[in-house]
XYZ file of C-alpha atoms in Angstrom:
522
model
C -76.610 -20.209 -45.331
C -73.890 -17.870 -44.889
C -70.911 -19.277 -43.089
C -69.964 -17.661 -39.891
C -66.319 -17.282 -39.011
C -65.859 -17.827 -35.298
C -64.441 -14.896 -33.404
C -61.134 -15.651 -31.727
C -59.331 -13.580 -29.232
C -55.788 -12.751 -30.347
C -53.256 -12.787 -27.534
C -52.052 -9.323 -26.697
C -48.336 -8.961 -27.178
C -46.919 -7.339 -24.056
C -43.498 -7.047 -22.443
C -44.334 -8.934 -19.256
C -46.975 -11.412 -20.545
C -46.604 -14.857 -18.990
C -43.575 -13.600 -17.124
C -42.353 -14.420 -13.652
C -40.568 -11.378 -12.299
C -38.549 -11.035 -9.158
C -36.675 -8.025 -7.812
C -36.171 -5.772 -10.798
C -33.830 -3.006 -9.721
C -33.243 -0.150 -12.164
C -32.913 -0.881 -15.891
C -34.505 0.061 -19.231
C -37.406 -1.900 -20.749
C -38.627 -1.700 -24.409
C -41.833 -3.141 -25.868
C -41.280 -4.535 -29.376
C -43.669 -6.348 -31.710
C -43.164 -8.553 -34.701
C -40.028 -10.486 -35.462
C -37.910 -8.588 -32.939
C -35.226 -9.748 -30.567
C -35.708 -8.353 -27.119
C -32.758 -7.724 -24.845
C -33.528 -6.588 -21.346
C -30.628 -5.309 -19.259
C -30.803 -5.214 -15.488
C -28.352 -3.388 -13.292
C -28.118 -3.885 -9.536
C -26.741 -0.627 -8.205
C -25.362 -2.016 -4.909
C -23.560 -4.872 -6.607
C -22.113 -2.554 -9.235
C -20.777 -0.107 -6.657
C -19.289 -2.890 -4.528
C -17.507 -4.105 -7.660
C -16.021 -0.615 -7.950
C -15.059 -0.694 -4.244
C -13.404 -4.077 -4.818
C -10.881 -2.406 -7.133
C -9.398 -0.535 -4.150
C -9.114 -3.313 -1.579
C -6.206 -5.550 -0.546
C -7.628 -9.070 -0.723
C -4.352 -10.469 0.606
C -4.828 -8.561 3.873
C -7.951 -10.506 4.868
C -7.792 -13.286 7.455
C -8.829 -15.949 4.921
C -6.783 -14.788 1.934
C -4.987 -17.346 -0.194
C -1.757 -15.324 -0.103
C -1.510 -15.755 3.671
C -2.183 -19.501 3.558
C -1.282 -21.343 5.689
C -2.116 -18.614 8.178
C -0.320 -18.663 11.536
C -2.636 -19.960 14.254
C -2.334 -20.782 17.918
C -1.410 -24.409 18.534
C -4.226 -26.360 20.217
C -4.282 -25.954 24.008
C -1.991 -22.898 23.920
C -2.703 -19.195 24.516
C -6.140 -20.122 25.860
C -6.063 -17.560 28.669
C -5.171 -14.727 26.296
C -7.756 -15.853 23.736
C -10.494 -16.076 26.339
C -9.729 -12.612 27.680
C -10.050 -11.177 24.170
C -13.294 -13.020 23.421
C -14.780 -11.960 26.765
C -13.927 -8.346 25.931
C -15.588 -8.657 22.498
C -18.837 -9.812 24.099
C -18.747 -7.380 27.022
C -20.446 -4.011 27.321
C -17.208 -2.353 28.415
C -16.733 1.272 27.454
C -13.240 0.421 26.236
C -14.045 -0.196 22.571
C -10.419 -0.694 21.534
C -8.083 -3.441 22.730
C -4.366 -3.016 22.100
C -2.562 -6.359 22.063
C 1.141 -5.507 22.239
C 4.146 -7.770 22.294
C 7.751 -8.144 21.236
C 8.646 -9.645 17.846
C 7.822 -13.318 17.565
C 5.522 -13.523 20.586
C 2.587 -14.760 18.507
C 0.455 -11.647 17.957
C -0.557 -12.599 14.404
C -1.354 -16.180 15.425
C -3.615 -14.869 18.189
C -5.279 -12.387 15.807
C -5.887 -15.148 13.259
C -7.326 -17.518 15.862
C -9.623 -14.808 17.256
C -10.810 -13.914 13.743
C -11.714 -17.535 12.984
C -13.598 -17.994 16.264
C -15.491 -14.721 15.822
C -16.298 -15.673 12.228
C -17.905 -18.882 13.459
C -20.092 -17.120 16.006
C -21.062 -14.280 13.666
C -19.129 -11.534 15.436
C -16.425 -10.799 12.850
C -16.919 -7.594 10.860
C -13.573 -7.220 9.072
C -9.820 -7.889 9.262
C -6.634 -6.358 7.896
C -3.229 -7.986 8.377
C -0.373 -5.599 7.612
C 2.865 -7.073 6.271
C 6.132 -5.167 5.903
C 7.281 -6.598 2.564
C 3.940 -6.510 0.726
C 3.319 -3.339 -1.285
C -0.447 -3.452 -0.730
C -0.217 -4.476 2.922
C 2.543 -2.188 4.228
C 0.558 1.017 3.721
C -2.810 2.384 4.851
C -3.887 3.107 1.257
C -6.117 0.025 1.039
C -7.065 -0.244 4.711
C -10.433 1.543 4.842
C -11.777 0.223 1.491
C -10.815 -3.316 2.578
C -12.587 -2.950 5.922
C -15.633 -1.332 4.281
C -15.904 -4.100 1.687
C -15.935 -6.793 4.365
C -18.392 -4.859 6.553
C -20.730 -4.549 3.549
C -20.793 -8.348 3.325
C -20.820 -9.211 7.023
C -23.100 -6.591 8.630
C -26.787 -6.920 7.703
C -28.095 -3.825 5.945
C -24.698 -2.132 5.556
C -24.167 -3.080 1.921
C -26.663 -0.576 0.481
C -25.340 2.386 2.459
C -21.681 1.631 1.688
C -22.538 1.228 -1.996
C -24.364 4.573 -1.918
C -21.294 6.234 -0.391
C -19.135 4.967 -3.257
C -21.708 6.090 -5.828
C -22.183 9.527 -4.263
C -18.474 10.351 -4.254
C -16.140 8.163 -6.342
C -13.229 10.411 -5.335
C -13.433 9.115 -1.758
C -10.549 6.722 -2.460
C -8.205 9.667 -2.979
C -9.110 11.385 0.273
C -7.332 11.188 3.627
C -7.882 8.202 5.894
C -10.117 10.059 8.334
C -12.505 11.128 5.533
C -12.516 7.633 4.054
C -13.235 6.122 7.435
C -16.188 8.447 8.034
C -17.748 8.085 4.577
C -17.209 4.365 4.041
C -17.562 2.998 7.576
C -18.900 5.376 10.233
C -21.734 7.067 8.329
C -23.020 3.882 6.630
C -23.021 2.007 9.944
C -24.816 4.891 11.654
C -27.579 4.605 9.037
C -27.575 0.828 9.356
C -27.741 0.804 13.150
C -31.521 1.351 13.271
C -32.122 -2.114 11.927
C -29.151 -3.762 13.581
C -29.282 -5.623 16.859
C -26.941 -4.817 19.727
C -24.466 -7.589 18.916
C -20.911 -6.284 18.975
C -18.888 -7.017 15.837
C -15.099 -7.108 15.805
C -12.631 -5.414 13.470
C -9.074 -6.759 13.690
C -6.037 -4.771 12.535
C -2.876 -6.822 12.955
C 0.741 -5.718 12.590
C 0.118 -1.971 12.743
C 3.884 -1.493 13.199
C 4.406 -3.137 9.788
C 2.759 -0.178 8.105
C 6.028 1.410 7.028
C 4.875 5.036 7.299
C 4.879 5.975 11.001
C 2.568 8.921 10.347
C 0.032 6.568 8.818
C 0.223 4.358 11.921
C -0.884 7.173 14.217
C -3.403 8.496 11.660
C -5.134 5.110 11.727
C -5.366 5.201 15.520
C -6.653 8.769 15.483
C -9.364 7.950 12.912
C -10.603 5.021 15.001
C -10.506 7.049 18.209
C -12.410 9.961 16.680
C -15.085 7.578 15.404
C -15.879 6.329 18.890
C -15.779 9.823 20.375
C -18.367 11.161 17.931
C -20.610 8.174 17.146
C -22.208 5.164 18.801
C -21.003 2.210 16.763
C -21.649 -1.477 17.511
C -18.011 -2.216 16.670
C -14.926 -3.125 18.637
C -11.359 -2.853 17.354
C -8.556 -5.279 18.201
C -5.225 -3.621 17.325
C -2.101 -5.824 17.412
C 1.417 -4.406 17.199
C 4.861 -4.265 18.673
C 5.302 -1.611 21.373
C 6.992 0.795 18.966
C 7.688 4.253 20.397
C 5.299 6.314 18.253
C 2.456 3.797 18.636
C 2.950 3.660 22.384
C 3.009 7.444 22.647
C -0.268 7.706 20.707
C -1.981 5.156 22.950
C -0.837 7.102 26.003
C -2.616 10.282 24.901
C -5.726 10.856 26.980
C -8.358 10.457 24.243
C -7.128 7.048 23.140
C -6.059 5.906 26.590
C -9.582 6.273 27.989
C -11.058 4.215 25.134
C -8.463 1.422 25.178
C -7.950 -1.770 27.135
C -4.489 -3.290 26.927
C -2.987 -6.778 26.867
C 0.804 -7.165 26.968
C 2.023 -10.546 25.731
C 5.444 -10.094 27.334
C 3.744 -10.137 30.746
C 1.895 -13.410 30.121
C 3.230 -15.802 32.769
C 1.735 -18.849 31.030
C 3.720 -18.452 27.823
C 6.646 -20.706 28.819
C 4.223 -23.509 29.619
C 2.411 -22.907 26.325
C 5.708 -23.122 24.425
C 6.543 -26.324 26.323
C 3.172 -27.775 25.270
C 3.869 -26.806 21.656
C 7.376 -28.337 21.698
C 6.183 -31.564 23.320
C 3.479 -32.022 20.673
C 5.784 -31.207 17.752
C 8.678 -33.355 18.961
C 6.245 -36.222 19.486
C 5.085 -35.844 15.890
C 8.671 -35.674 14.590
C 9.587 -38.746 16.670
C 6.709 -40.660 15.083
C 7.024 -39.438 11.482
C 10.820 -39.797 11.317
C 10.692 -43.247 12.951
C 13.196 -42.324 15.654
C 14.030 -45.307 17.857
C 15.482 -43.308 20.728
C 13.101 -43.099 23.666
C 12.625 -40.633 25.171
C 13.681 -38.177 22.502
C 14.346 -35.467 23.287
C 14.483 -35.578 27.061
C 12.234 -33.445 29.249
C 15.284 -31.409 30.242
C 16.041 -30.497 26.633
C 12.459 -29.434 25.967
C 12.406 -27.385 29.150
C 15.714 -25.755 28.214
C 14.449 -24.832 24.738
C 11.232 -23.390 26.188
C 13.231 -21.211 28.579
C 15.610 -20.076 25.835
C 12.583 -18.996 23.782
C 11.967 -16.226 26.371
C 8.326 -15.992 25.371
C 8.969 -16.066 21.612
C 6.857 -18.612 19.789
C 8.851 -17.792 16.671
C 11.928 -19.242 18.388
C 10.128 -22.500 19.132
C 8.516 -22.756 15.677
C 11.847 -21.970 13.954
C 13.593 -24.695 15.948
C 10.874 -27.211 15.061
C 10.969 -26.279 11.370
C 14.765 -26.681 11.310
C 14.715 -30.087 13.019
C 11.798 -31.365 10.907
C 13.735 -31.131 7.615
C 13.226 -34.428 5.749
C 16.718 -34.305 4.241
C 18.496 -34.476 7.602
C 18.505 -36.530 10.769
C 16.432 -34.816 13.477
C 18.931 -35.880 16.170
C 21.804 -34.091 14.414
C 19.724 -31.010 13.787
C 18.729 -30.846 17.439
C 22.415 -30.998 18.380
C 23.035 -28.044 16.062
C 20.313 -26.070 17.841
C 21.784 -26.951 21.231
C 25.251 -25.933 20.050
C 26.856 -29.337 20.583
C 27.318 -29.723 16.818
C 28.409 -26.938 14.423
C 25.652 -25.988 11.988
C 27.887 -24.672 9.192
C 25.905 -22.920 6.482
C 22.546 -24.203 7.770
C 21.401 -21.799 10.434
C 18.723 -23.031 12.829
C 17.674 -19.436 13.447
C 17.355 -17.957 9.962
C 13.833 -16.569 10.544
C 14.786 -14.966 13.863
C 17.946 -13.467 12.339
C 15.894 -11.887 9.553
C 13.486 -10.472 12.134
C 16.258 -8.821 14.170
C 17.985 -7.538 11.038
C 14.769 -5.807 9.965
C 14.434 -4.207 13.402
C 17.994 -2.869 13.369
C 17.567 -1.661 9.791
C 15.048 0.855 11.172
C 17.753 2.596 13.229
C 18.980 5.740 11.395
C 22.511 5.453 10.027
C 23.598 8.436 12.121
C 22.731 6.534 15.321
C 23.672 2.957 14.549
C 27.307 3.006 15.733
C 26.496 4.474 19.137
C 23.414 2.249 19.401
C 25.495 -0.886 18.886
C 28.043 0.354 21.424
C 25.247 0.897 23.956
C 23.931 -2.611 23.283
C 27.475 -3.952 23.614
C 27.848 -2.399 27.077
C 24.606 -4.054 28.163
C 25.220 -7.546 26.799
C 28.931 -7.738 27.775
C 28.730 -5.827 31.058
C 29.437 -8.865 33.241
C 32.498 -10.040 31.324
C 35.016 -7.829 33.175
C 35.004 -8.166 36.950
C 36.931 -4.932 37.506
C 34.433 -2.839 35.546
C 33.160 -0.515 38.329
C 29.978 0.319 36.482
C 28.762 -3.275 36.131
C 25.896 -2.836 38.575
C 24.985 0.478 36.949
C 25.555 -0.496 33.325
C 21.881 -0.951 32.534
C 20.807 2.373 34.070
C 20.031 5.136 31.559
C 21.751 7.685 33.841
C 25.018 5.759 33.703
C 24.757 5.135 29.968
C 24.074 8.831 29.349
C 27.245 9.731 31.264
C 29.348 7.016 29.630
C 28.212 7.785 26.071
C 28.345 11.547 26.678
C 24.630 12.038 26.029
C 22.279 14.605 27.483
C 19.524 13.678 29.891
C 17.085 11.430 28.080
C 19.690 10.653 25.438
C 19.648 6.878 25.869
C 15.863 6.780 25.596
C 16.129 8.677 22.303
C 19.075 6.585 21.112
C 17.143 3.331 21.610
C 13.774 4.637 20.431
C 13.581 2.299 17.423
C 14.349 -0.754 19.572
C 11.465 -0.688 22.041
C 10.156 -3.912 20.530
C 13.251 -5.813 21.735
C 14.288 -3.653 24.711
C 12.524 -2.471 27.820
C 13.785 1.067 28.471
C 12.631 2.316 31.862
C 14.631 2.658 35.079
C 16.936 0.057 33.548
C 17.560 -1.025 29.991
C 16.771 -4.715 29.715
C 16.690 -7.068 26.745
C 13.368 -8.824 26.334
C 14.588 -12.067 24.737
C 17.713 -14.176 25.112
C 17.806 -14.737 21.359
C 18.598 -11.060 20.695
C 22.035 -10.943 22.378
C 22.757 -14.394 20.881
C 22.111 -12.845 17.470
C 24.376 -9.856 18.153
C 27.274 -11.969 19.444
C 27.684 -14.151 16.355
C 28.935 -12.498 13.176
C 27.707 -15.303 10.935
C 24.165 -14.468 12.113
C 24.171 -10.704 12.583
C 26.521 -9.676 9.750
C 26.863 -5.887 9.705
C 25.256 -5.667 13.162
C 27.780 -7.954 14.825
C 29.076 -6.566 18.138
C 32.670 -7.582 18.841
C 33.373 -7.869 22.570
C 37.012 -6.747 22.426
C 36.180 -3.678 20.363
C 33.402 -2.776 22.774
C 35.716 -2.971 25.765
C 38.450 -0.999 24.082
C 35.898 1.725 23.376
C 34.391 1.532 26.874
C 37.756 1.877 28.578
C 38.440 5.048 26.617
C 35.038 6.462 27.522
C 35.437 5.537 31.194
C 38.827 7.249 31.247
C 37.296 10.432 29.843
C 34.383 10.193 32.285
C 36.722 9.856 35.272
C 38.857 12.779 34.193
C 35.744 14.950 33.934
C 34.612 13.804 37.378
C 38.053 14.338 38.962
C 38.283 17.831 37.458
C 34.881 18.651 38.901
C 35.880 17.145 42.257
C 39.106 19.207 42.253
C 37.211 22.432 41.459
C 34.786 21.791 44.306
C 37.632 21.120 46.770
C 39.484 24.275 45.714
C 36.341 26.381 46.037
C 36.180 27.283 42.343
C 32.915 25.427 41.872
C 29.985 24.780 44.133
C 28.694 21.210 44.108
C 25.430 20.976 42.183
C 24.014 17.492 42.570
C 22.378 16.223 39.406
C 19.811 13.478 39.531
C 20.803 12.270 36.095
C 24.561 11.982 36.519
C 26.427 8.831 37.429
C 28.952 9.187 40.274
C 31.685 6.669 41.014
C 33.006 6.722 44.538
C 36.548 8.158 45.039
C 37.708 4.797 46.412
C 36.608 2.875 43.348
C 38.048 5.678 41.178
C 41.466 5.281 42.753
C 41.492 1.492 42.378
C 40.027 1.536 38.929
C 42.335 4.198 37.500
C 45.400 1.995 37.729
C 43.582 -0.940 36.151
C 42.121 1.168 33.358
C 45.436 2.921 32.698
C 47.284 -0.358 32.205
C 44.477 -1.895 30.165
C 44.041 1.201 27.996
C 47.688 0.906 26.995
C 47.209 -2.721 25.914
C 43.809 -2.437 24.243
C 43.433 -1.211 20.714
C 40.789 1.346 20.023
C 38.387 1.002 17.137
C 34.806 1.367 16.048
C 32.272 -0.558 18.032
C 29.911 -1.170 15.158
C 29.393 -4.003 12.750
C 32.389 -6.147 12.108
């Protein structure tokens, strides 16, 4: 009997036999038989393009970056009214899609921005953040702004990742284009395509410290790009912009296109800030009292805390700097508090080092050609009450008087002080926003080259007043003699003839005893 070999079915060698496949995107596949090694490569286009986008972002500018740790945040139970107003605006259907949070240096803008970003992150409303910083090369320019925002939006907004990745793939040169083009290609257009599958939830973009972008043109270009986006497209985004009230930023916000799209919050007008600073100081002093095992009770007294809160003039940086100085483990807190209060000399350890650096940076922005006259103008304002016979004391903060005194044209004082709008309020009167600023200017050990010496200021002022009076008397004489018709000017300061007569003798005698000299930095 012939043997019969059973027929067996040989397994067919195939590329995907007995395979479990999920989500193959792109790639090249080869079928090989025999003793071959098979390598399959898979490329995810979106992930690859986001990796390319990542090369152009500033990671340190994000709200949760390691470089910014520990990030400044609002102390518990403080700034709640401001925070709630911002969060209500984020969730509202208001047509004002931009909120400008403005405030003087040290008023807590970055802490508020950080706190808002964390709360919006928790409730799923945060799209992206960018925190400018003056001394960081990747955070003091707009070069990385749009890629950084786009990268975060790709991760936080459902469906946006693919369209942003496509934009990068379609035109890799986008990173070398102007900010308006970048903003359209990497943010506006992708979100417009995404919007069909996106619910109506508003997402927030936070840009903090716009004034710390060192190129003023870039500052206004950023605002224009955002404004144009809302004028031409329906985007489920809102922008919180935080900055000092610098002149060029303020002027851009006052233009009609941006003004109509912007709500505004001014921290300097927050009437709860002194109470918030008091709450912060009470909590921190209580902690210091406990951790340093201070036996004095109460320490410090309510009066001291209240005095410090008032001296802060709305600046949280003042309060936090004081706390940091007193909380030094190498010194007794009681002695350090006495240094802050001025009852004990502080020597080489300044309680206000951070504030002094802040004011120095602000004054550094004043052009060299203007600094001497700027310091003289500031000197007139901060020392105006120190000489009872000064006839212009009640007028000394008026731009019209200062123009006449400093021999400036109409509008000259406003131009002279343009770089100082973050520390000065220049309107019908020139007022200083914070008590700590004149304190800084009056002490040479703190202000250095920006120190304003009182005696030099008054020597200079007396000379200027003398010249002003001679000009006025000559004009008065010409009018009386009929050589000149009186032409009242709304912008000229006039001293009455009676006060002229009394003041001339005083100024003449004092001018002979005072030494002239520059009014600038000692």
